[in-house]
Coordinates of C-alpha atoms in Angstrom, one line a residue:
Chain A
X1 CA 0.0 0.0 0.0
X2 CA 3.0 2.3 0.4
X3 CA 5.4 3.0 -2.4
X4 CA 8.9 2.3 -1.0
X5 CA 10.1 5.4 -2.8
X6 CA 7.1 7.4 -1.5
X7 CA 7.1 10.6 0.6
X8 CA 7.0 8.8 3.9
X9 CA 10.0 7.0 5.2
X10 CA 7.9 5.4 8.0
X11 CA 4.2 5.0 8.4
X12 CA 2.5 4.1 11.7
X13 CA -1.0 2.7 11.7
X14 CA -3.2 2.1 14.7
X15 CA -0.2 1.4 16.9
X16 CA -1.0 0.3 20.4
X17 CA 1.1 -0.9 23.3
X18 CA -0.5 -2.2 26.5
X19 CA 1.4 -2.6 29.7
X20 CA 0.0 -4.6 32.6
X21 CA 0.8 -4.2 36.3
X22 CA -0.6 -5.4 39.5
X23 CA -1.5 -3.3 42.5
X24 CA 0.4 -5.1 45.2
X25 CA 1.3 -8.8 45.0
X26 CA -2.2 -10.2 45.0
X27 CA -4.1 -7.1 43.7
X28 CA -6.1 -7.1 40.5
X29 CA -4.3 -6.8 37.2
X30 CA -4.5 -3.4 35.7
X31 CA -3.8 -2.4 32.1
X32 CA -2.4 0.8 30.7
X33 CA -2.4 1.8 27.1
X34 CA 0.9 3.7 26.9
X35 CA 0.4 4.2 23.2
X36 CA -3.2 4.0 22.1
X37 CA -4.3 3.7 18.5
X38 CA -1.6 6.0 17.1
X39 CA -1.4 6.6 13.3
X40 CA 1.3 8.8 12.0
X41 CA 3.4 9.5 8.9
X42 CA 7.1 10.3 9.1
X43 CA 7.9 12.3 5.9
X44 CA 11.2 11.7 4.3
X45 CA 13.9 14.4 4.8
X46 CA 11.8 16.3 7.4
X47 CA 11.9 16.6 11.1
X48 CA 8.7 15.2 12.8
X49 CA 8.5 16.3 16.4
X50 CA 6.5 14.4 19.1
X51 CA 5.8 16.5 22.2
X52 CA 4.0 15.8 25.4
X53 CA 4.5 15.6 29.2
X54 CA 5.6 12.6 31.2
X55 CA 3.4 9.5 30.7
X56 CA 2.1 10.7 27.3
X57 CA 3.7 7.7 25.6
X58 CA 6.2 9.6 23.5
X59 CA 9.2 7.4 24.5
X60 CA 7.2 4.2 24.1
X61 CA 6.2 5.4 20.6
X62 CA 9.9 6.0 19.8
X63 CA 10.8 2.4 20.8
X64 CA 7.8 1.0 19.0
X65 CA 8.7 2.7 15.7
X66 CA 12.1 1.0 15.7
X67 CA 10.5 -2.2 17.1
X68 CA 12.8 -2.1 20.1
X69 CA 9.7 -3.2 22.0
X70 CA 6.8 -5.2 20.4
X71 CA 3.5 -3.6 19.6
X72 CA 0.3 -5.0 21.1
X73 CA -1.6 -4.0 18.0
X74 CA -1.2 -2.0 14.8
X75 CA 1.8 -1.8 12.5
X76 CA 4.9 0.2 11.5
X77 CA 6.0 0.3 7.9
X78 CA 9.6 1.3 7.2
X79 CA 10.1 2.2 3.5
X80 CA 7.0 0.0 2.9
X81 CA 8.2 -3.0 4.8
X82 CA 6.1 -4.1 7.7
X83 CA 8.5 -4.4 10.7
X84 CA 6.1 -6.5 12.7
X85 CA 6.1 -9.5 10.4
X86 CA 9.8 -9.3 9.6
X87 CA 12.0 -12.2 10.7
X88 CA 14.7 -11.3 13.3
X89 CA 17.6 -11.6 10.9
X90 CA 16.0 -9.3 8.3
X91 CA 15.0 -6.8 11.0
X92 CA 18.5 -6.6 12.3
X93 CA 19.7 -5.9 8.8
X94 CA 17.1 -3.2 8.3
X95 CA 18.2 -1.6 11.6
X96 CA 21.2 -0.2 9.8
X97 CA 18.9 2.2 8.1
X98 CA 17.1 3.3 11.3
X99 CA 18.9 4.3 14.5
X100 CA 18.2 5.8 17.8
X101 CA 19.9 8.5 19.9
X102 CA 19.1 8.2 23.6
X103 CA 18.8 10.9 26.2
X104 CA 21.7 9.6 28.2
X105 CA 24.5 8.3 26.0
X106 CA 26.5 7.3 29.1
X107 CA 24.1 4.4 29.7
X108 CA 24.5 3.1 26.1
X109 CA 28.3 3.2 25.9
X110 CA 30.4 0.6 27.6
X111 CA 32.5 2.6 30.2
X112 CA 35.4 0.3 29.5
X113 CA 35.5 1.1 25.8
X114 CA 37.5 3.9 24.3
X115 CA 35.4 6.2 22.0
X116 CA 37.1 4.5 19.0
X117 CA 36.1 1.1 20.3
X118 CA 32.6 2.2 21.0
X119 CA 32.2 3.6 17.5
X120 CA 33.4 0.2 16.1
X121 CA 30.7 -1.6 17.9
X122 CA 27.9 -1.0 15.5
X123 CA 29.9 -2.7 12.7
X124 CA 30.5 -5.7 14.9
X125 CA 26.9 -5.9 16.1
X126 CA 25.7 -5.8 12.5
X127 CA 28.4 -8.2 11.3
X128 CA 29.7 -5.7 8.8
X129 CA 33.3 -6.8 7.8
X130 CA 35.5 -3.8 7.7
X131 CA 39.3 -4.0 7.7
X132 CA 41.3 -2.2 10.3
X133 CA 42.6 0.6 8.1
X134 CA 39.1 1.3 6.7
X135 CA 37.6 1.2 10.2
X136 CA 40.2 3.6 11.4
X137 CA 39.5 6.0 8.6
X138 CA 35.7 5.8 9.0
X139 CA 35.9 6.4 12.8
X140 CA 38.1 9.4 12.3
X141 CA 35.5 10.6 9.8
X142 CA 32.6 10.1 12.2
X143 CA 34.5 11.8 15.0
X144 CA 35.1 14.8 12.7
X145 CA 31.5 14.8 11.5
X146 CA 30.1 15.3 15.0
X147 CA 32.7 18.0 15.8
X148 CA 34.8 16.1 18.3
X149 CA 38.6 16.6 18.3
X150 CA 40.6 13.7 16.9
X151 CA 42.5 13.2 20.1
X152 CA 39.2 12.2 21.8
X153 CA 39.1 8.9 19.9
X154 CA 41.3 7.3 22.6
X155 CA 39.4 8.8 25.6
X156 CA 37.0 6.9 27.8
X157 CA 33.3 8.0 28.2
X158 CA 33.9 9.3 31.8
X159 CA 36.6 11.7 30.5
X160 CA 34.1 13.5 28.3
X161 CA 31.5 16.1 29.2
X162 CA 27.8 15.5 28.7
X163 CA 27.7 17.3 25.4
X164 CA 30.8 15.4 24.1
X165 CA 29.2 12.1 25.1
X166 CA 26.0 13.0 23.2
X167 CA 28.2 13.7 20.2
X168 CA 29.6 10.2 20.5
X169 CA 26.0 8.9 20.8
X170 CA 25.1 10.7 17.5
X171 CA 28.3 9.4 15.8
X172 CA 27.4 5.8 16.8
X173 CA 23.9 6.2 15.4
X174 CA 25.4 7.5 12.1
X175 CA 28.1 4.8 11.8
X176 CA 26.1 2.6 9.4
X177 CA 24.7 5.4 7.2
X178 CA 21.1 5.3 8.4
X179 CA 18.3 7.2 6.7
X180 CA 16.1 7.6 9.8
X181 CA 17.2 8.8 13.3
X182 CA 14.8 8.5 16.2
X183 CA 16.0 11.1 18.8
X184 CA 14.6 10.6 22.3
X185 CA 15.1 13.7 24.3
X186 CA 18.7 14.0 23.1
X187 CA 19.4 17.3 24.8
X188 CA 17.2 17.0 27.9
X189 CA 20.1 16.5 30.3
X190 CA 22.4 19.1 28.8
X191 CA 23.1 22.7 29.7
X192 CA 21.4 25.2 27.5
X193 CA 24.6 26.4 25.8
X194 CA 25.4 22.8 25.0
X195 CA 21.8 21.9 24.0
X196 CA 21.9 24.7 21.4
X197 CA 25.2 23.3 20.0
X198 CA 23.8 19.8 19.7
X199 CA 20.6 21.1 17.9
X200 CA 22.9 23.1 15.5
X201 CA 24.9 19.9 14.9
X202 CA 21.7 17.9 14.2
X203 CA 20.5 20.5 11.8
X204 CA 23.8 20.5 9.9
X205 CA 23.9 16.7 9.8
X206 CA 20.4 16.4 8.5
X207 CA 21.1 18.8 5.6
X208 CA 24.5 17.2 4.8
X209 CA 23.4 13.6 4.9
X210 CA 19.7 14.0 3.9
X211 CA 18.5 12.4 7.1
X212 CA 15.0 12.1 8.4
X213 CA 14.3 12.7 12.1
X214 CA 11.7 11.6 14.5
X215 CA 12.4 14.0 17.4
X216 CA 10.9 13.3 20.8
X217 CA 10.9 16.1 23.4
X218 CA 8.9 17.6 26.3
X219 CA 10.2 21.1 25.3
X220 CA 7.6 22.7 23.0
X221 CA 9.8 25.8 22.2
X222 CA 12.6 23.5 21.0
X223 CA 10.2 21.3 19.0
X224 CA 8.6 24.4 17.4
X225 CA 12.1 25.7 16.4
X226 CA 13.5 22.4 15.2
X227 CA 10.6 20.5 13.7
X228 CA 8.7 20.8 10.4
X229 CA 5.7 19.0 11.8
X230 CA 4.7 18.7 15.4
X231 CA 2.6 15.8 16.9
X232 CA 1.2 16.6 20.3
X233 CA 0.4 13.6 22.5
X234 CA -1.6 13.3 25.7
X235 CA -2.1 10.1 27.7
X236 CA -1.2 7.7 24.9
X237 CA -3.1 9.4 22.0
X238 CA -2.3 12.1 19.4
X239 CA -4.4 15.1 20.2
X240 CA -3.1 17.4 17.5
X241 CA -0.8 17.4 14.5
X242 CA 0.6 20.9 13.6
X243 CA 1.7 20.8 9.9
X244 CA 4.2 23.7 10.2
X245 CA 6.1 25.3 12.9
X246 CA 3.9 28.4 12.4
X247 CA 0.6 26.7 12.7
X248 CA -1.4 28.0 15.7
X249 CA -2.5 25.2 18.0
X250 CA -6.2 24.7 18.2
X251 CA -6.5 21.9 20.8
X252 CA -6.9 23.2 24.3
X253 CA -4.1 21.0 25.6
X254 CA -1.6 22.2 22.9
X255 CA -2.6 25.7 23.7
X256 CA -2.0 25.1 27.4
X257 CA 1.5 23.7 26.6
X258 CA 2.2 26.9 24.7
X259 CA 1.0 29.1 27.5
X260 CA 3.1 27.2 30.0
X261 CA 6.2 27.7 28.0
X262 CA 8.0 30.8 29.3
X263 CA 9.7 32.9 26.7
X264 CA 13.1 34.5 27.5
X265 CA 11.5 37.9 27.3
X266 CA 10.2 39.8 30.4
X267 CA 7.9 41.8 28.2
X268 CA 6.1 38.7 27.2
X269 CA 5.2 37.3 30.6
X270 CA 2.4 34.8 30.6
X271 CA -0.8 34.8 32.7
X272 CA -0.9 31.2 34.0
X273 CA -4.4 30.1 34.9
X274 CA -5.5 27.9 32.1
X275 CA -5.0 24.4 33.5
X276 CA -6.6 23.2 36.6
X277 CA -5.6 19.8 38.0
X278 CA -2.9 17.4 36.9
X279 CA -2.4 14.7 34.4
X280 CA -4.8 11.8 35.0
X281 CA -3.6 8.3 35.8
X282 CA -3.0 6.3 32.6
X283 CA -4.8 3.5 34.2
X284 CA -8.6 3.6 34.1
X285 CA -8.9 6.4 31.6
X286 CA -12.4 8.1 31.3
X287 CA -14.6 7.1 28.4
X288 CA -14.5 10.5 26.8
X289 CA -11.7 12.9 26.0
X290 CA -8.8 12.1 28.4
X291 CA -8.1 15.8 28.7
X292 CA -11.7 16.8 29.6
X293 CA -11.0 16.9 33.4
X294 CA -8.5 19.7 32.9
X295 CA -10.0 21.4 29.9
X296 CA -11.5 24.9 30.2
X297 CA -13.9 24.2 27.3
X298 CA -15.1 20.7 28.3
X299 CA -18.8 19.8 28.0
X300 CA -20.9 16.8 28.7
X301 CA -20.2 15.6 25.2
X302 CA -16.4 15.6 25.9
X303 CA -16.9 13.4 29.0
X304 CA -19.1 11.0 27.2
X305 CA -17.6 10.6 23.8
X306 CA -14.0 10.5 22.8
X307 CA -13.2 13.0 19.9
X308 CA -11.5 11.4 16.9
X309 CA -8.5 12.9 15.3
X310 CA -10.0 14.7 12.3
X311 CA -8.6 16.8 9.5
X312 CA -9.1 20.6 10.0
X313 CA -7.4 22.3 7.0
X314 CA -4.3 21.1 5.2
X315 CA -2.4 18.5 7.3
X316 CA -3.8 20.0 10.5
X317 CA -5.4 17.3 12.6
X318 CA -7.2 17.9 15.8
X319 CA -9.0 15.5 18.2
X320 CA -11.4 17.9 20.0
X321 CA -15.1 18.4 20.0
X322 CA -14.7 22.2 20.6
X323 CA -11.4 23.3 18.9
X324 CA -10.2 26.9 19.5
X325 CA -11.1 29.4 16.8
Chain B
X1 CA 19.3 48.1 54.1
X2 CA 18.9 44.9 52.1
X3 CA 17.4 41.8 53.9
X4 CA 20.3 39.6 52.6
X5 CA 23.6 40.9 51.5
X6 CA 26.6 38.9 50.1
X7 CA 29.8 40.8 49.9
X8 CA 32.8 39.3 48.1
X9 CA 32.0 35.7 49.3
X10 CA 34.5 33.0 48.5
X11 CA 34.0 29.3 49.3
X12 CA 36.5 26.5 49.6
X13 CA 35.9 22.8 49.6
X14 CA 39.2 21.0 50.2
X15 CA 41.6 22.3 47.7
X16 CA 38.9 23.5 45.4
X17 CA 37.6 27.1 45.2
X18 CA 34.1 26.7 43.7
X19 CA 32.9 30.3 44.6
X20 CA 35.0 33.3 44.1
X21 CA 34.0 36.8 45.2
X22 CA 30.2 36.5 45.0
X23 CA 28.4 39.8 45.8
X24 CA 24.7 40.7 45.6
X25 CA 21.8 42.1 47.7
X26 CA 18.3 40.9 48.1
X27 CA 15.5 43.1 49.4
X28 CA 12.1 42.2 51.0
X29 CA 9.3 41.8 48.4
X30 CA 11.9 41.1 45.8
X31 CA 12.4 38.0 43.6
X32 CA 16.1 37.6 42.7
X33 CA 17.0 35.1 40.0
X34 CA 20.4 33.3 40.4
X35 CA 21.0 31.9 36.9
X36 CA 23.8 29.8 35.5
X37 CA 24.7 26.4 34.0
X38 CA 25.9 23.3 35.8
X39 CA 28.9 24.0 38.0
X40 CA 28.4 27.7 38.0
X41 CA 27.9 27.7 41.8
X42 CA 24.2 28.3 42.0
X43 CA 23.4 25.7 44.6
X44 CA 26.6 26.4 46.6
X45 CA 25.4 30.0 46.9
X46 CA 22.2 28.6 48.5
X47 CA 24.1 26.4 50.8
X48 CA 26.4 29.3 51.9
X49 CA 23.4 31.3 52.9
X50 CA 21.8 28.3 54.7
X51 CA 25.0 27.6 56.6
X52 CA 25.0 24.1 55.2
X53 CA 28.5 24.1 53.7
X54 CA 30.0 22.0 56.5
X55 CA 27.7 19.2 55.4
X56 CA 29.8 18.9 52.1
X57 CA 33.1 19.8 53.8
X58 CA 33.1 23.4 52.6
X59 CA 33.5 26.8 54.3
X60 CA 33.3 30.5 53.6
X61 CA 36.9 31.6 53.5
X62 CA 36.4 35.2 52.6
X63 CA 33.7 37.9 52.5
X64 CA 30.5 38.5 54.5
X65 CA 27.0 37.2 54.4
X66 CA 24.6 39.4 56.4
X67 CA 21.0 38.5 56.9
X68 CA 18.8 41.2 58.5
X69 CA 21.8 42.6 60.4
X70 CA 23.1 39.1 61.5
X71 CA 26.5 38.1 60.3
X72 CA 25.9 34.5 59.1
X73 CA 29.5 33.6 58.5
X74 CA 30.4 33.7 62.2
X75 CA 27.0 32.5 63.5
X76 CA 27.3 29.5 65.8
X77 CA 25.3 26.4 64.7
X78 CA 22.9 26.6 67.6
X79 CA 21.8 30.1 66.5
X80 CA 21.7 29.0 62.9
X81 CA 19.2 26.3 63.8
X82 CA 16.8 29.0 65.1
X83 CA 17.1 30.8 61.7
X84 CA 16.8 27.9 59.4
X85 CA 13.2 26.9 58.7
X86 CA 12.0 29.8 60.8
X87 CA 13.3 32.9 59.0
X88 CA 15.1 31.3 56.0
X89 CA 13.4 28.4 54.2
X90 CA 14.8 26.2 51.5
X91 CA 12.8 24.5 48.7
X92 CA 14.9 22.0 46.8
X93 CA 14.6 20.5 43.3
X94 CA 13.5 17.0 44.4
X95 CA 10.6 17.2 46.9
X96 CA 11.3 13.7 48.1
X97 CA 14.6 14.9 49.6
X98 CA 12.5 17.2 51.8
X99 CA 9.7 14.9 52.7
X100 CA 9.8 11.9 55.0
X101 CA 8.2 8.9 53.1
X102 CA 6.8 7.3 56.2
X103 CA 5.2 10.3 57.9
X104 CA 1.8 11.6 56.8
X105 CA 2.3 14.8 54.7
X106 CA 0.1 17.0 56.9
X107 CA 2.0 16.0 60.0
X108 CA 5.3 17.1 58.4
X109 CA 3.8 20.6 57.7
X110 CA 2.3 20.8 61.2
X111 CA 5.7 20.1 62.8
X112 CA 7.2 23.2 61.3
X113 CA 4.7 25.6 62.9
X114 CA 4.6 23.6 66.1
X115 CA 8.4 23.9 66.4
X116 CA 9.0 27.4 65.2
X117 CA 5.8 29.2 66.1
X118 CA 4.9 27.2 69.2
X119 CA 1.4 26.3 68.0
X120 CA -0.6 23.5 69.5
X121 CA -1.2 20.4 67.4
X122 CA -4.8 21.5 66.6
X123 CA -3.8 25.0 65.7
X124 CA -0.9 23.8 63.6
X125 CA -3.2 21.5 61.6
X126 CA -5.7 24.3 60.9
X127 CA -2.8 26.4 59.8
X128 CA -1.4 23.7 57.5
X129 CA -4.8 23.1 55.8
X130 CA -5.2 26.9 55.3
X131 CA -1.8 27.1 53.7
X132 CA -2.5 24.1 51.5
X133 CA -5.7 25.8 50.3
X134 CA -3.7 28.9 49.5
X135 CA -1.5 26.7 47.3
X136 CA -4.7 25.7 45.5
X137 CA -4.6 22.1 46.7
X138 CA -8.0 20.6 46.1
X139 CA -9.6 18.8 49.1
X140 CA -6.8 19.9 51.4
X141 CA -8.2 18.2 54.6
X142 CA -8.0 14.7 52.9
X143 CA -4.6 15.3 51.4
X144 CA -3.4 16.4 54.8
X145 CA -3.7 12.7 55.9
X146 CA -2.0 11.2 52.9
X147 CA 1.5 9.9 52.6
X148 CA 4.0 11.5 50.1
X149 CA 3.9 8.5 47.7
X150 CA 0.2 9.0 47.2
X151 CA 0.8 12.4 45.6
X152 CA 2.0 13.4 42.2
X153 CA 5.3 15.3 41.7
X154 CA 3.6 18.7 41.4
X155 CA 1.5 18.1 44.5
X156 CA 4.5 17.0 46.5
X157 CA 6.4 20.2 45.5
X158 CA 3.4 22.2 46.7
X159 CA 3.6 20.4 50.0
X160 CA 7.3 21.4 50.3
X161 CA 6.3 25.0 49.5
X162 CA 3.7 24.8 52.3
X163 CA 6.3 23.5 54.7
X164 CA 8.6 26.4 53.7
X165 CA 5.8 28.9 54.4
X166 CA 4.6 27.3 57.6
X167 CA 6.9 29.2 59.9
X168 CA 6.3 32.6 58.1
X169 CA 9.9 33.0 56.9
X170 CA 11.3 36.3 55.6
X171 CA 13.4 34.7 52.9
X172 CA 12.8 31.6 50.8
X173 CA 15.6 30.1 48.8
X174 CA 14.2 27.9 46.0
X175 CA 16.8 25.8 44.2
X176 CA 15.5 24.7 40.8
X177 CA 12.0 24.2 42.3
X178 CA 10.3 23.2 39.1
X179 CA 13.1 21.5 37.1
X180 CA 11.8 18.0 37.8
X181 CA 8.2 18.9 36.9
X182 CA 6.2 18.8 33.7
X183 CA 5.8 22.2 31.9
X184 CA 2.2 22.8 32.7
X185 CA 2.8 22.0 36.4
X186 CA 6.0 24.1 36.4
X187 CA 3.9 27.1 35.1
X188 CA 1.4 26.6 38.0
X189 CA 4.1 26.3 40.7
X190 CA 6.0 29.4 39.5
X191 CA 2.8 31.4 39.4
X192 CA 1.9 30.3 42.9
X193 CA 5.3 31.2 44.2
X194 CA 5.3 34.6 42.6
X195 CA 1.8 35.4 44.0
X196 CA 2.8 34.3 47.5
X197 CA 5.9 36.5 47.5
X198 CA 3.9 39.5 46.4
X199 CA 1.1 38.9 48.8
X200 CA 3.2 38.2 51.9
X201 CA 6.1 40.6 51.1
X202 CA 8.7 37.8 51.2
X203 CA 12.1 37.8 49.6
X204 CA 12.7 35.0 47.2
X205 CA 16.0 33.8 45.8
X206 CA 15.1 31.7 42.8
X207 CA 17.9 29.5 41.6
X208 CA 17.4 28.3 38.0
X209 CA 19.2 27.4 34.8
X210 CA 16.1 28.4 32.8
X211 CA 16.1 31.9 31.3
X212 CA 12.4 31.5 30.5
X213 CA 11.6 31.1 34.2
X214 CA 13.9 34.1 35.0
X215 CA 12.1 36.3 32.5
X216 CA 8.7 35.2 33.8
X217 CA 9.2 35.5 37.5
X218 CA 12.2 37.6 38.6
X219 CA 12.7 41.3 39.4
X220 CA 16.5 41.2 39.3
X221 CA 19.0 38.7 38.0
X222 CA 22.5 37.5 39.0
X223 CA 24.2 35.6 36.2
X224 CA 26.9 33.2 37.5
X225 CA 29.6 31.6 35.4
X226 CA 32.2 29.2 36.8
X227 CA 31.9 30.3 40.4
X228 CA 31.9 34.1 39.7
X229 CA 29.3 36.7 39.1
X230 CA 29.4 37.6 35.4
X231 CA 26.6 40.2 35.5
X232 CA 23.8 41.5 37.6
X233 CA 21.0 43.8 36.6
X234 CA 17.2 44.3 36.6
X235 CA 15.4 41.7 34.6
X236 CA 14.4 44.1 31.8
X237 CA 18.0 45.3 31.3
X238 CA 19.4 41.8 31.4
X239 CA 17.3 40.7 28.5
X240 CA 17.2 44.0 26.6
X241 CA 20.8 45.1 26.9
X242 CA 23.0 42.3 28.4
X243 CA 26.5 43.7 29.1
X244 CA 28.4 40.4 29.5
X245 CA 29.1 38.3 26.4
X246 CA 28.1 35.2 28.3
X247 CA 24.7 36.6 29.3
X248 CA 24.1 37.6 25.7
X249 CA 25.1 34.2 24.3
X250 CA 23.1 32.4 27.0
X251 CA 19.9 34.2 26.0
X252 CA 20.5 33.4 22.4
X253 CA 20.7 29.7 23.2
X254 CA 17.0 29.5 23.8
X255 CA 14.8 29.1 20.7
X256 CA 12.2 31.8 20.5
X257 CA 8.8 31.5 18.9
X258 CA 9.1 32.0 15.2
X259 CA 12.9 31.8 15.2
X260 CA 14.4 31.0 11.7
X261 CA 15.8 27.5 11.2
X262 CA 19.6 27.2 11.4
X263 CA 19.9 30.3 13.5
X264 CA 20.4 28.6 16.9
X265 CA 24.1 28.5 17.6
X266 CA 25.0 27.6 21.2
X267 CA 28.2 28.6 22.9
X268 CA 31.3 26.8 21.6
X269 CA 33.4 24.7 24.0
X270 CA 32.2 23.3 27.3
X271 CA 31.3 24.6 30.8
X272 CA 34.6 24.5 32.7
X273 CA 35.1 22.2 35.6
X274 CA 36.0 23.5 39.1
X275 CA 39.2 21.5 38.9
X276 CA 40.3 23.3 35.8
X277 CA 39.1 26.9 35.8
X278 CA 40.8 29.1 33.0
X279 CA 42.9 32.0 34.0
X280 CA 41.8 35.6 33.7
X281 CA 38.1 35.8 32.7
X282 CA 36.8 32.3 33.1
X283 CA 34.6 32.7 30.0
X284 CA 37.4 33.8 27.7
X285 CA 38.1 30.4 26.0
X286 CA 34.5 30.4 24.8
X287 CA 34.1 34.1 24.1
X288 CA 34.0 35.3 20.5
X289 CA 35.4 38.8 21.6
X290 CA 38.2 37.6 23.9
X291 CA 41.5 39.6 23.7
X292 CA 44.9 39.1 25.3
X293 CA 43.9 40.9 28.6
X294 CA 40.9 38.5 29.0
X295 CA 43.3 35.5 29.5
X296 CA 45.5 37.2 32.0
X297 CA 43.5 39.6 34.1
X298 CA 40.4 38.8 36.2
X299 CA 37.8 41.4 35.3
X300 CA 36.1 43.2 38.2
X301 CA 32.4 43.4 38.7
X302 CA 32.0 47.1 37.8
X303 CA 29.1 49.4 37.8
X304 CA 27.8 49.9 34.2
X305 CA 25.1 52.1 32.9
X306 CA 22.5 49.6 34.1
X307 CA 23.6 46.9 36.5
X308 CA 27.1 45.5 36.9
X309 CA 29.2 43.3 34.7
X310 CA 32.6 41.6 35.0
X311 CA 34.0 42.1 31.5
X312 CA 37.1 43.9 30.2
X313 CA 35.3 44.7 27.0
X314 CA 31.8 45.9 27.8
X315 CA 32.6 49.5 26.7
X316 CA 34.1 48.2 23.4
X317 CA 31.2 45.9 22.8
X318 CA 28.5 48.5 23.6
X319 CA 29.9 50.8 20.9
X320 CA 31.0 48.0 18.4

């Protein structure tokens, strides 16, 4: 159904992941839909942002897209290939083309490996034969690509700063020439001056290498700056898709996220009173709109009937009975 | 006279000198932002005022900290105990470090006013519930009987704020109070703290790495870099006409609404470690304008047209 050479590098359809837990050792089993019937296109050569607060399912979605965890229902097509039905060997091979950058690279790099050794690991894991001289050259190239100095190749992770480690994390993801990078909060634990460096690096790499990004973040101002399209999630579902970085949000939750985001400008102070209450428990969600309990515009309809994600103008999707404007 | 005044304060921990010549004043009814990146000395500044440096093996080796006429540097620990919690309260980043997990949350707030104000158990509970209501906690009487683990992160942080307010302090030091919270909850908590400071005429020292929070909440700002004050000024001046290149660059690191793609740059290099501070101006290795003098001479924090900045080149930069 999807042309491999089409506009979307990845297509997500009705993706759902259910986690179960028990309250106490003998308590009743409870289920939680971390990702709930999510459909999404990831257009080639663009940056698609996924934004939401803790528990909205954005990190689970990132892992589902790469099939690092299994879906409970729905499917992910990568360049037209259904990842769910792919045998393990084929999936591993395909993984060269899609890589992940994690929030904390320190936890994904062996502390006993030098940076050079850590950058060789993707080739070994993938069983790519590469002779020593070529490997050396390629790793020098990767180190230069992410703006690290050549002498860092022989350092250990603990000798690097947070920003330098994240550069190593990016270099590792780029080692096998992927076309899609899934970036899960890659700058969340960095200082702002370093965060801006890393975002600048990611922008340059995307342009130079023609990459596609799926960028997960809780930071709406960063998402709005960096991403072509923005997907807003709340409690496992997509509530709004903003087709451009200039599109004004029309879902009340997206609006509230915008209003909660303080600009570095004392002349633009926000009046904060929009959101009452806190995020509901992902267990036992209400039958209607999950946001209704906090929404200033909620009506009886919202509590009774869940709004579907519907098209409102070109590429602008909203799941709300009473959208703004 | 200012409620709190730091004059040329330096702190030593073992052989390290993480704070060097910190000076600023904080008045009643004022919100002062202390902003900087990791390792800039923000939290150490808070510990110095709270008299908690000995806990981490540190001490004030130079300068004066004066709170409402009391010299805090030479204050004996027994007197400090009457000050902490009573007149100076601390709100930390992680509410669980301030809350006891096995004591009901209300009882923990009650304790503060029983200890410091001498209230009876009944009066303390009434006071706690009233405070919780002011912090817009729904169903405060029920929550008063809950344990910390039954509450969300935002709710726990409000309890810590209630504890801080329980003894009617003059000064609250909030160290990254909303960093661990979701953005919509952060916005609520910041709003609540600003309203309380205004209503009660408190002084608030708000420690944060987030220039957005500074712009939203603060009256004046102290920018720290690598253990020194880079610049201090009123919030409008800091954002409109930053005098120190670091301040200017730091503000540019935050993407603004509608900013053009590719225009976010960051500051080259890394935040220096306390083990390895550069000579002269500690920002000079990362500064685009650095000249020979910047690597050799420590710039003094001098009075400029608005606020104060520690930079050899502010006059040059202002006209260039």
